[in-house]
């Protein structure tokens, strides 16, 4: 087949079942975009307004379906604008294919428009290399069938991740005589299965445990191992706690659910995890937020607690904590094997156990703690009240997207998810700007479900322009903006760890007055349905009307901005270094000695 480089890519995207290519054309990707145009009855082209948003949109689509999209960019700034999106996808282990224009091969190093070449020729791609699972640079069009096959293999097998293919302009345009491989023949069909002996050892430990806990990370969500997780939890009578990325993997109304652990977690999740005798961690990397900066006995007490660590990536096992049993496997395959081994023994009457009663009591205590810090009558409304009202307005199967600031922390602490896969968040990178474009991707993937983004004003303003994308393509997402006129989670941090007099550069002000444009009006100008509210009793009605509008909608909620009503206190520990001259406040210095790293 005689095809240009661009045509090879477009045809292989069609073969891979990629329904959308998201990107911004430029001189650096003309031939590629022309080839996509030829396939436009099979791949729709979506024009976002920022390349990072293109990646977030594709990322949201993948998180909702397991199907990667392609994002495309021009050379130079277009390509480099993908950096935050790629890093978000890489840290959270999600698959996105980024096709970035590069300098023509025969012009490497001359300084073509938008080439970075002072330290090495055509060096733009080097900036992206640490931010993706694999980078390919195609130097000839005939390499592309193989590169594309390898890119899909890298994205989708083992630990998923984003892949970047650098496409010099002449390679996109050059014709090659090629065969296009069947992608299925270029990757393994079954996920990595666990070692039988290790599974047996893990099952023995869990069976003998008095206080078993399962710590659920993003790997469980990525592998869609929801049924298998439930089977293991019930067979072992284990409490289930989660990381930020594991949120939504287990139904919040299940008696064994113990909420989140970690620095922004819950008293319930922390208590269960630190007093476990056996802890099974699945698809989790023990990041500092989960581990309360590794302070011994705060989130975890290894090795007194015996750790079974199940992960697709062998390098995560033993990275931060010593294990009793390390199992390398896909979370679904690993949990299925464990469930089978546990179900062969005597069933546990977990529902009537003292342990289950203790979990219930810890959850009530946590609810009471939240209630103490919440004033439902307050105006402007507290985020805590707003979240409860949003939950009440949404069906169980609604997909909720969130990304940073107090809303993200409070979602972890107090927003119950019931159906698997209904929580989409950037847990590892906590990227401001993710929610809006990712929600568009999620809604494109799941048009049958309500899709709601919950976001702070700072986060929303980072990619507010993508309201245009939602409107142009008629994607009826609902974005709830908690507007506290500033980066108030960071102001809260300044206040909590340094003191109120150290608040700096976190309020939005003009001439000493609090400042915010009316975000609902801006959304209206974009063509969205929008409303502006400030009381808790207005939230449910606003959400219902936004959903009923069947248009992209923005509900701007003015929320409390006075400390401490801005959020719910963090109950875990976080190692935030305090300036050396602030002696009385440097609790973290003492705690460093108690950290396990
Ligand atoms: C791209 C990016 N820049 C900076 C940060 C650091 N950061 C974390 S939360 C936050 C403030 C978020 O503000 P907003 O969305 O308004 O929510 P709020 O803090 O007011 O709840 C900042 C600056 C980040 N997470 N991402």
Coordinates of C-alpha atoms and ligand atoms in Angstrom, one line a residue:
X1 CA 0.0 0.0 0.0
X2 CA 1.4 3.4 -0.9
X3 CA 0.6 5.7 1.9
X4 CA 1.9 9.0 3.4
X5 CA 3.1 8.9 7.0
X6 CA 0.0 10.8 8.0
X7 CA -2.2 8.3 6.2
X8 CA -0.5 5.4 7.9
X9 CA -1.3 7.0 11.2
X10 CA -4.9 7.8 10.4
X11 CA -5.6 4.4 9.0
X12 CA -4.1 2.7 12.0
X13 CA -6.1 4.9 14.4
X14 CA -9.2 3.7 12.5
X15 CA -8.1 0.0 12.9
X16 CA -7.5 0.6 16.6
X17 CA -11.1 1.8 16.9
X18 CA -10.1 5.3 18.0
X19 CA -13.3 7.4 17.6
X20 CA -11.9 10.9 18.1
X21 CA -8.7 12.8 17.3
X22 CA -8.4 15.9 19.5
X23 CA -6.0 18.7 18.6
X24 CA -5.0 22.0 17.2
X25 CA -3.6 22.1 13.7
X26 CA -0.5 24.1 12.8
X27 CA 2.2 24.1 10.1
X28 CA 3.9 21.3 12.1
X29 CA 1.0 18.8 11.5
X30 CA -0.5 19.8 8.2
X31 CA 0.0 16.4 6.4
X32 CA -1.2 14.5 9.5
X33 CA -4.4 16.6 9.8
X34 CA -5.1 16.2 6.1
X35 CA -4.9 12.4 6.5
X36 CA -7.3 12.6 9.5
X37 CA -9.6 14.7 7.3
X38 CA -9.7 11.8 4.8
X39 CA -10.9 9.5 7.6
X40 CA -13.3 12.0 9.0
X41 CA -16.3 9.7 8.5
X42 CA -14.6 7.2 10.9
X43 CA -12.7 9.5 13.2
X44 CA -14.2 12.8 14.3
X45 CA -11.8 15.6 14.8
X46 CA -12.4 17.6 18.0
X47 CA -10.9 21.1 18.2
X48 CA -10.1 22.1 21.8
X49 CA -8.6 25.5 22.6
X50 CA -5.5 24.3 24.4
X51 CA -3.3 21.2 23.8
X52 CA -3.1 20.4 27.5
X53 CA -6.9 20.3 27.5
X54 CA -6.8 18.0 24.5
X55 CA -4.8 15.5 26.5
X56 CA -7.1 15.9 29.6
X57 CA -10.1 15.4 27.3
X58 CA -8.6 12.2 25.9
X59 CA -7.5 11.1 29.4
X60 CA -11.1 11.5 30.6
X61 CA -12.4 9.4 27.7
X62 CA -9.9 6.7 28.5
X63 CA -10.6 6.7 32.3
X64 CA -14.3 6.3 31.5
X65 CA -14.0 3.5 28.9
X66 CA -10.5 2.0 28.7
X67 CA -10.3 3.2 25.0
X68 CA -7.5 5.6 24.2
X69 CA -8.0 8.7 22.0
X70 CA -5.4 10.4 19.9
X71 CA -4.4 14.0 20.5
X72 CA -2.4 15.8 17.8
X73 CA -0.4 19.0 17.9
X74 CA 1.8 21.2 15.8
X75 CA 5.5 21.6 16.5
X76 CA 7.0 23.7 19.3
X77 CA 4.5 25.4 21.6
X78 CA 1.7 23.2 20.5
X79 CA 3.6 20.1 21.3
X80 CA 5.0 21.5 24.6
X81 CA 1.6 22.6 25.7
X82 CA 0.8 18.9 26.2
X83 CA 3.2 18.6 29.0
X84 CA 0.8 19.0 32.0
X85 CA -1.7 16.7 30.3
X86 CA 0.9 14.1 29.7
X87 CA 2.3 14.3 33.2
X88 CA -1.2 14.0 34.7
X89 CA -1.8 10.9 32.6
X90 CA 1.6 9.4 33.3
X91 CA 1.4 9.8 37.1
X92 CA -2.1 8.5 37.2
X93 CA -1.3 5.6 34.7
X94 CA -3.7 6.4 32.0
X95 CA -3.4 5.8 28.2
X96 CA -3.4 8.7 25.8
X97 CA -1.7 8.8 22.4
X98 CA 0.0 12.2 21.6
X99 CA 1.1 12.9 18.0
X100 CA 3.4 15.9 18.0
X101 CA 4.8 17.6 15.0
X102 CA 8.6 17.9 14.8
X103 CA 11.3 19.5 12.5
X104 CA 11.7 18.0 9.1
X105 CA 14.5 15.4 9.4
X106 CA 16.7 17.0 6.7
X107 CA 16.3 20.4 8.5
X108 CA 17.2 19.1 12.0
X109 CA 19.1 21.9 13.8
X110 CA 18.8 24.7 11.3
X111 CA 16.3 26.5 13.5
X112 CA 13.0 26.0 11.6
X113 CA 10.0 27.9 13.0
X114 CA 9.3 26.7 16.6
X115 CA 12.3 24.3 16.7
X116 CA 14.3 24.3 19.9
X117 CA 17.9 23.4 18.8
X118 CA 20.6 25.2 20.8
X119 CA 21.6 22.2 22.9
X120 CA 20.7 19.5 20.5
X121 CA 18.9 19.3 17.2
X122 CA 15.1 19.2 17.0
X123 CA 15.1 18.9 20.8
X124 CA 11.4 19.8 21.6
X125 CA 10.5 16.2 22.3
X126 CA 13.1 15.9 25.0
X127 CA 11.0 18.0 27.2
X128 CA 8.2 15.5 27.0
X129 CA 10.3 12.4 27.3
X130 CA 10.1 12.2 31.1
X131 CA 6.3 12.7 31.0
X132 CA 5.3 9.7 29.1
X133 CA 5.6 5.9 29.3
X134 CA 7.3 5.8 25.9
X135 CA 8.5 8.3 23.3
X136 CA 9.0 7.4 19.7
X137 CA 10.6 9.7 17.1
X138 CA 9.8 8.5 13.5
X139 CA 12.6 9.3 11.1
X140 CA 11.0 7.6 8.1
X141 CA 7.4 7.0 7.1
X142 CA 8.0 3.3 6.6
X143 CA 8.7 3.0 10.4
X144 CA 5.3 4.2 11.3
X145 CA 3.2 0.9 11.1
X146 CA 5.6 -0.7 13.6
X147 CA 5.8 2.4 15.8
X148 CA 2.0 2.6 16.0
X149 CA 1.7 -1.0 16.9
X150 CA 4.4 -0.6 19.6
X151 CA 2.7 2.6 20.8
X152 CA -0.6 0.8 21.4
X153 CA 1.2 -2.1 23.1
X154 CA 2.9 0.4 25.4
X155 CA -0.2 2.3 26.2
X156 CA -2.5 -0.6 26.9
X157 CA -0.5 -3.5 28.3
X158 CA 1.1 -3.7 31.7
X159 CA 0.8 -0.5 33.6
X160 CA -1.0 1.9 31.2
X161 CA 0.5 5.2 30.3
X162 CA 0.6 8.0 27.7
X163 CA 2.7 7.6 24.6
X164 CA 4.1 10.4 22.5
X165 CA 5.1 9.9 18.8
X166 CA 7.2 12.7 17.4
X167 CA 6.4 13.2 13.8
X168 CA 8.8 15.3 11.7
X169 CA 6.8 17.2 9.1
X170 CA 8.5 15.5 6.1
X171 CA 7.8 12.1 7.6
X172 CA 4.1 12.9 7.8
X173 CA 4.1 13.9 4.1
X174 CA 6.5 11.2 2.7
X175 CA 5.0 8.2 0.8
X176 CA 6.1 4.7 1.8
X177 CA 5.1 1.3 0.6
X178 CA 3.8 -0.5 3.7
X179 CA 1.7 -3.2 5.1
X180 CA -0.4 -2.3 8.2
X181 CA -0.2 -4.8 11.0
X182 CA -3.2 -6.1 12.9
X183 CA -2.8 -4.4 16.2
X184 CA -4.2 -7.4 18.2
X185 CA -1.3 -9.5 16.8
X186 CA 1.2 -7.1 18.3
X187 CA 0.3 -7.4 22.0
X188 CA -0.6 -10.0 24.6
X189 CA -4.3 -10.8 24.9
X190 CA -4.4 -11.8 28.5
X191 CA -3.4 -9.6 31.5
X192 CA -0.5 -10.8 33.7
X193 CA -1.7 -13.5 36.1
X194 CA -0.3 -13.9 39.6
X195 CA 2.1 -16.5 40.9
X196 CA 0.0 -19.3 42.5
X197 CA 2.3 -19.8 45.5
X198 CA 2.2 -16.1 46.3
X199 CA -1.6 -16.1 46.1
X200 CA -1.8 -19.0 48.5
X201 CA 0.5 -17.2 51.0
X202 CA -1.5 -14.1 50.7
X203 CA -4.8 -16.0 51.2
X204 CA -3.3 -17.8 54.3
X205 CA -2.3 -14.4 55.8
X206 CA -5.7 -12.9 55.1
X207 CA -7.6 -15.9 56.5
X208 CA -5.6 -15.8 59.8
X209 CA -6.0 -12.0 60.1
X210 CA -8.2 -10.5 62.8
X211 CA -8.1 -7.0 61.4
X212 CA -7.6 -7.3 57.7
X213 CA -7.7 -4.2 55.5
X214 CA -7.7 -3.8 51.8
X215 CA -6.1 -0.6 50.6
X216 CA -7.5 0.2 47.1
X217 CA -5.4 2.3 44.7
X218 CA -6.0 3.5 41.1
X219 CA -4.8 0.1 39.7
X220 CA -8.1 -1.4 40.8
X221 CA -10.1 1.2 38.9
X222 CA -7.8 1.0 35.9
X223 CA -8.3 -2.8 35.8
X224 CA -12.1 -2.5 36.5
X225 CA -11.6 -5.1 39.2
X226 CA -14.7 -4.0 41.1
X227 CA -16.5 -7.4 41.4
X228 CA -13.2 -9.1 42.3
X229 CA -12.5 -6.5 45.0
X230 CA -15.9 -7.1 46.6
X231 CA -15.4 -10.8 46.5
X232 CA -12.1 -10.6 48.3
X233 CA -13.4 -8.1 50.8
X234 CA -16.3 -10.3 51.7
X235 CA -14.4 -13.6 51.7
X236 CA -11.7 -12.1 54.0
X237 CA -14.1 -9.9 56.0
X238 CA -11.7 -7.1 55.3
X239 CA -12.3 -3.4 55.8
X240 CA -11.9 -1.5 52.5
X241 CA -10.1 1.8 52.5
X242 CA -8.9 3.8 49.5
X243 CA -6.4 6.2 48.2
X244 CA -7.5 9.3 46.2
X245 CA -7.1 7.2 43.0
X246 CA -9.0 4.3 44.4
X247 CA -12.0 6.4 45.3
X248 CA -15.2 5.0 43.8
X249 CA -13.9 1.4 43.4
X250 CA -16.0 0.1 46.3
X251 CA -19.6 1.1 47.2
X252 CA -19.6 3.7 50.0
X253 CA -22.8 2.1 51.5
X254 CA -21.2 -1.3 51.9
X255 CA -20.7 -2.2 55.6
X256 CA -17.0 -3.0 55.0
X257 CA -16.3 0.4 53.4
X258 CA -14.0 2.4 55.7
X259 CA -13.4 5.6 53.6
X260 CA -10.0 7.0 52.7
X261 CA -6.8 6.9 54.5
X262 CA -3.9 9.4 54.1
X263 CA -3.1 13.0 54.9
X264 CA -6.3 14.2 53.5
X265 CA -8.2 11.1 54.5
X266 CA -10.6 10.3 57.3
X267 CA -10.2 9.4 60.9
X268 CA -12.0 6.1 60.1
X269 CA -9.8 5.1 57.2
X270 CA -6.6 6.1 59.1
X271 CA -7.6 4.2 62.2
X272 CA -8.5 1.0 60.3
X273 CA -5.3 1.1 58.2
X274 CA -2.9 1.8 61.0
X275 CA -4.3 -0.9 63.3
X276 CA -4.6 -3.6 60.6
X277 CA -2.7 -6.8 61.3
X278 CA -2.7 -7.7 57.6
X279 CA -3.0 -5.1 54.8
X280 CA -3.6 -6.0 51.2
X281 CA -2.6 -3.0 49.0
X282 CA -3.8 -3.3 45.4
X283 CA -2.7 -1.1 42.5
X284 CA -1.3 1.5 44.9
X285 CA 2.2 3.1 45.0
X286 CA 2.1 4.4 48.6
X287 CA 2.5 8.0 47.6
X288 CA 3.2 10.5 50.5
X289 CA -0.4 11.6 50.6
X290 CA -1.6 8.0 51.1
X291 CA 1.2 7.3 53.6
X292 CA 0.9 10.5 55.7
X293 CA 4.5 11.3 54.6
X294 CA 5.6 7.9 56.0
X295 CA 5.3 8.9 59.6
X296 CA 5.3 5.6 61.4
X297 CA 1.9 4.6 62.9
X298 CA 0.0 7.5 61.4
X299 CA -1.3 5.9 58.2
X300 CA 0.4 2.6 58.4
X301 CA 2.5 0.6 60.9
X302 CA 4.6 -1.7 58.7
X303 CA 6.2 -4.2 59.4
X304 CA 4.0 -4.8 62.5
X305 CA 1.2 -4.8 60.0
X306 CA 2.0 -7.6 57.5
X307 CA 1.9 -6.1 54.0
X308 CA 0.6 -8.0 50.9
X309 CA 1.3 -5.8 47.9
X310 CA -0.4 -6.6 44.6
X311 CA 0.7 -4.5 41.7
X312 CA 1.1 -4.8 37.9
X313 CA 4.4 -2.9 38.2
X314 CA 7.1 -4.9 40.0
X315 CA 9.0 -1.7 40.8
X316 CA 6.2 -0.5 43.1
X317 CA 6.6 -3.6 45.3
X318 CA 8.9 -2.9 48.1
X319 CA 9.6 0.7 46.9
X320 CA 8.4 2.4 50.0
X321 CA 7.5 -0.4 52.5
X322 CA 8.8 -4.0 53.1
X323 CA 6.3 -6.6 52.1
X324 CA 5.4 -10.0 53.6
X325 CA 4.1 -11.1 50.1
X326 CA 4.7 -9.2 46.9
X327 CA 2.5 -10.3 44.0
X328 CA 3.0 -9.0 40.4
X329 CA -0.2 -9.1 38.5
X330 CA -3.0 -7.2 36.9
X331 CA -5.3 -6.1 39.7
X332 CA -8.3 -7.9 38.3
X333 CA -6.4 -11.2 37.7
X334 CA -4.7 -11.0 41.1
X335 CA -7.9 -10.3 43.0
X336 CA -9.8 -13.0 41.1
X337 CA -7.2 -15.5 42.1
X338 CA -7.2 -14.4 45.7
X339 CA -11.0 -14.5 45.8
X340 CA -11.0 -18.0 44.5
X341 CA -8.4 -19.1 47.1
X342 CA -10.3 -17.4 50.0
X343 CA -13.7 -18.8 48.9
X344 CA -12.4 -22.3 49.1
X345 CA -12.2 -22.0 52.9
X346 CA -14.9 -21.5 55.5
X347 CA -17.0 -18.5 54.7
X348 CA -16.6 -15.6 57.2
X349 CA -19.7 -14.2 58.9
X350 CA -18.2 -10.7 58.4
X351 CA -21.6 -9.0 58.6
X352 CA -22.1 -10.0 62.3
X353 CA -18.4 -9.7 63.4
X354 CA -17.2 -7.3 66.1
X355 CA -14.9 -5.9 63.4
X356 CA -17.8 -4.9 61.2
X357 CA -19.5 -3.3 64.2
X358 CA -16.3 -1.4 64.8
X359 CA -16.1 -0.2 61.2
X360 CA -19.7 1.1 61.5
X361 CA -18.9 2.9 64.8
X362 CA -15.8 4.6 63.2
X363 CA -17.9 5.7 60.3
X364 CA -20.5 7.3 62.7
X365 CA -17.6 9.1 64.5
X366 CA -16.4 10.4 61.2
X367 CA -19.8 11.6 60.3
X368 CA -20.1 13.3 63.7
X369 CA -16.8 15.0 63.1
X370 CA -17.9 16.3 59.7
X371 CA -21.2 17.5 61.2
X372 CA -19.3 19.5 63.9
X373 CA -17.4 21.4 61.2
X374 CA -20.4 22.0 59.0
X375 CA -23.0 24.7 59.3
X376 CA -25.7 23.9 56.7
X377 CA -27.4 27.3 57.2
X378 CA -24.3 29.3 56.4
X379 CA -24.3 31.8 53.5
X380 CA -22.2 31.7 51.3
X381 CA -22.6 27.9 51.6
X382 CA -19.8 25.7 52.9
X383 CA -18.2 23.3 50.4
X384 CA -19.2 20.5 52.8
X385 CA -22.9 21.4 52.6
X386 CA -22.7 21.9 48.8
X387 CA -21.3 18.4 48.3
X388 CA -24.0 16.8 50.3
X389 CA -26.7 18.7 48.3
X390 CA -25.0 17.8 45.0
X391 CA -25.0 14.1 46.0
X392 CA -28.6 14.3 46.9
X393 CA -29.4 15.7 43.5
X394 CA -27.5 13.1 41.5
X395 CA -28.5 9.5 40.6
X396 CA -26.1 6.9 41.9
X397 CA -24.7 6.2 38.4
X398 CA -23.7 9.9 37.7
X399 CA -20.0 10.2 36.9
X400 CA -18.3 12.9 39.0
X401 CA -15.0 14.5 37.9
X402 CA -12.8 16.6 40.1
X403 CA -9.1 17.7 40.3
X404 CA -7.6 20.0 43.0
X405 CA -8.1 22.3 45.9
X406 CA -10.6 22.0 48.7
X407 CA -13.2 20.4 46.6
X408 CA -10.9 17.5 45.7
X409 CA -9.8 17.0 49.3
X410 CA -13.4 17.1 50.6
X411 CA -14.6 14.7 47.9
X412 CA -12.2 12.3 49.4
X413 CA -13.4 12.9 52.9
X414 CA -17.1 13.1 52.5
X415 CA -18.6 12.4 49.0
X416 CA -20.0 8.8 48.8
X417 CA -19.6 7.0 45.5
X418 CA -21.8 4.0 45.0
X419 CA -21.4 2.7 41.5
X420 CA -18.0 1.5 40.3
X421 CA -16.1 3.8 38.0
X422 CA -18.2 6.9 38.8
X423 CA -15.3 8.9 40.3
X424 CA -12.8 10.4 37.9
X425 CA -10.0 12.4 39.5
X426 CA -6.4 13.3 39.0
X427 CA -5.2 11.8 42.3
X428 CA -1.5 11.6 41.6
X429 CA -0.9 14.9 39.9
X430 CA -3.8 17.0 41.4
X431 CA -3.7 19.0 38.2
X432 CA -5.6 22.3 38.2
X433 CA -7.5 22.6 34.9
X434 CA -8.2 18.9 34.5
X435 CA -11.9 18.8 35.5
X436 CA -13.5 20.8 32.6
X437 CA -11.8 19.2 29.6
X438 CA -11.7 15.7 31.3
X439 CA -15.5 16.0 31.9
X440 CA -16.0 16.6 28.2
X441 CA -14.1 13.4 27.4
X442 CA -16.0 11.5 30.0
X443 CA -19.4 12.6 28.6
X444 CA -18.3 11.8 25.1
X445 CA -17.5 8.3 26.3
X446 CA -20.7 8.0 28.5
X447 CA -23.5 10.0 26.9
X448 CA -25.9 7.8 28.8
X449 CA -24.8 9.1 32.2
X450 CA -25.0 12.5 33.9
X451 CA -21.5 13.8 34.1
X452 CA -20.7 16.5 36.7
X453 CA -17.5 18.3 37.3
X454 CA -16.9 19.7 40.8
X455 CA -14.2 22.3 40.8
X456 CA -12.7 25.4 42.5
X457 CA -12.7 28.8 40.7
X458 CA -8.9 28.7 40.3
X459 CA -9.0 25.3 38.7
X460 CA -11.9 26.2 36.5
X461 CA -10.2 29.4 35.3
X462 CA -7.1 27.4 34.1
X463 CA -9.1 25.9 31.2
X464 CA -12.3 27.9 31.2
X465 CA -11.9 28.3 27.4
X466 CA -13.0 24.7 27.0
X467 CA -16.6 25.7 27.7
X468 CA -16.3 26.7 24.0
X469 CA -15.5 23.1 23.1
X470 CA -18.4 21.7 25.1
X471 CA -20.7 24.1 23.4
X472 CA -19.4 23.7 19.9
X473 CA -19.8 19.9 20.1
X474 CA -23.0 20.0 22.2
X475 CA -21.6 18.0 25.1
X476 CA -24.1 18.4 28.0
X477 CA -21.8 18.3 31.0
X478 CA -22.6 20.1 34.3
X479 CA -19.7 22.0 35.9
X480 CA -20.2 23.1 39.5
X481 CA -17.8 25.9 40.4
X482 CA -17.2 26.4 44.1
X483 CA -16.2 30.1 43.8
X484 CA -14.3 31.3 46.9
X485 CA -12.4 34.0 44.9
X486 CA -8.9 32.6 45.4
X487 CA -6.7 29.6 45.7
X488 CA -8.2 29.1 49.1
X489 CA -6.9 25.6 49.8
X490 CA -3.4 27.0 49.6
X491 CA -4.4 30.0 51.8
X492 CA -5.8 27.5 54.3
X493 CA -2.4 25.7 54.2
X494 CA -0.6 29.0 54.8
X495 CA -2.9 29.7 57.7
X496 CA -2.7 26.2 59.2
X497 CA 1.0 25.6 59.1
X498 CA 2.5 29.1 59.1
X499 CA -0.2 31.3 60.7
X500 CA -2.8 33.8 59.5
X501 CA -0.3 36.6 59.2
X502 CA 1.7 34.6 56.6
X503 CA -1.2 34.5 54.0
X504 CA 0.3 35.7 50.7
X505 CA -0.6 35.7 47.0
X506 CA -3.6 33.3 47.4
X507 CA -6.6 35.7 47.5
X508 CA -8.0 37.2 44.2
X509 CA -8.1 40.9 45.0
X510 CA -8.3 44.3 43.2
X511 CA -7.3 47.4 45.1
X512 CA -7.6 45.5 48.4
X513 CA -11.2 44.2 47.6
X514 CA -12.0 40.6 46.9
X515 CA -12.4 40.1 43.2
X516 CA -14.0 37.7 40.9
X517 CA -15.7 38.0 37.5
X518 CA -19.2 36.5 37.5
X519 CA -18.3 33.1 36.2
X520 CA -22.0 32.2 35.5
X521 CA -22.2 35.3 33.1
X522 CA -19.0 34.2 31.3
X523 CA -20.4 30.7 30.9
X524 CA -23.6 32.2 29.5
X525 CA -21.5 34.2 27.0
X526 CA -19.9 30.9 25.9
X527 CA -23.4 29.6 25.2
X528 CA -23.8 27.5 28.3
X529 CA -26.9 27.2 30.6
X530 CA -25.7 28.8 33.8
X531 CA -26.8 30.1 37.2
X532 CA -25.3 31.8 40.2
X533 CA -26.2 30.8 43.8
X534 CA -24.9 31.1 47.3
X535 CA -27.2 29.2 49.6
X536 CA -27.2 25.5 50.4
X537 CA -31.0 25.1 49.8
X538 CA -30.5 26.3 46.2
X539 CA -28.0 23.6 45.2
X540 CA -30.3 20.7 44.5
X541 CA -32.6 22.7 42.3
X542 CA -29.7 24.3 40.4
X543 CA -28.2 20.9 39.7
X544 CA -31.5 19.4 38.6
X545 CA -32.2 22.4 36.3
X546 CA -28.6 22.2 34.9
X547 CA -29.0 18.5 34.1
X548 CA -32.5 19.1 32.6
X549 CA -31.1 21.9 30.3
X550 CA -29.4 19.1 28.3
X551 CA -26.7 21.7 27.4
X552 CA -23.3 22.4 28.7
X553 CA -24.1 24.0 32.1
X554 CA -22.2 25.9 34.8
X555 CA -23.6 26.2 38.3
X556 CA -21.5 28.9 40.0
X557 CA -21.8 28.4 43.8
X558 CA -20.4 31.2 46.0
X559 CA -18.8 29.3 48.8
X560 CA -17.4 30.3 52.2
X561 CA -14.0 31.9 52.1
X562 CA -13.4 32.6 55.8
X563 CA -11.1 30.2 57.6
X564 CA -11.9 27.7 59.0
X565 CA -15.3 27.4 57.2
X566 CA -13.5 27.0 53.9
X567 CA -12.8 23.2 54.2
X568 CA -12.8 20.3 56.6
X569 CA -9.6 19.9 58.7
X570 CA -7.0 17.4 57.5
X571 CA -6.8 14.6 60.0
X572 CA -3.7 13.0 58.7
X573 CA -0.1 14.1 58.7
X574 CA 1.7 15.9 55.8
X575 CA 5.3 16.8 55.7
X576 CA 5.2 20.5 54.7
X577 CA 8.5 22.1 55.5
X578 CA 8.3 25.3 57.7
X579 CA 10.9 28.1 57.5
X580 CA 13.8 27.4 59.9
X581 CA 13.3 30.6 61.9
X582 CA 9.7 29.6 62.9
X583 CA 10.9 27.3 65.7
X584 CA 7.6 26.8 67.6
X585 CA 5.9 25.6 64.4
X586 CA 8.4 23.2 63.1
X587 CA 6.6 20.0 64.3
X588 CA 7.5 18.4 61.0
X589 CA 11.2 18.6 61.9
X590 CA 10.7 16.4 64.9
X591 CA 8.4 14.1 62.9
X592 CA 11.1 13.5 60.2
X593 CA 12.7 11.2 62.7
X594 CA 9.5 9.2 62.8
X595 CA 9.2 8.8 59.1
X596 CA 9.9 5.4 57.6
X597 CA 11.8 6.7 54.5
Ligands
LIG1 C1 -1.5 23.5 37.6 C2 -1.4 23.6 39.1 N1 -0.8 24.7 39.6 C3 -0.7 24.8 41.0 C4 -1.2 23.8 41.8 C5 -1.1 24.0 43.3 N2 -2.4 24.2 43.9 C6 -3.1 23.2 44.4 S1 -4.6 23.6 44.9 C7 -4.4 25.1 44.4 C8 -5.5 26.1 44.5 C9 -6.8 25.7 43.8 O1 -7.7 26.8 43.7 P1 -9.2 26.6 43.5 O2 -9.4 25.7 42.3 O3 -9.8 27.9 43.4 O4 -9.7 25.8 44.7 P2 -9.6 26.2 46.3 O5 -8.2 26.0 46.7 O6 -10.1 27.6 46.4 O7 -10.5 25.2 46.9 C10 -3.2 25.3 43.9 C11 -2.6 26.6 43.4 C12 -1.8 22.7 41.2 N3 -2.3 21.7 41.9 N4 -1.9 22.6 39.9

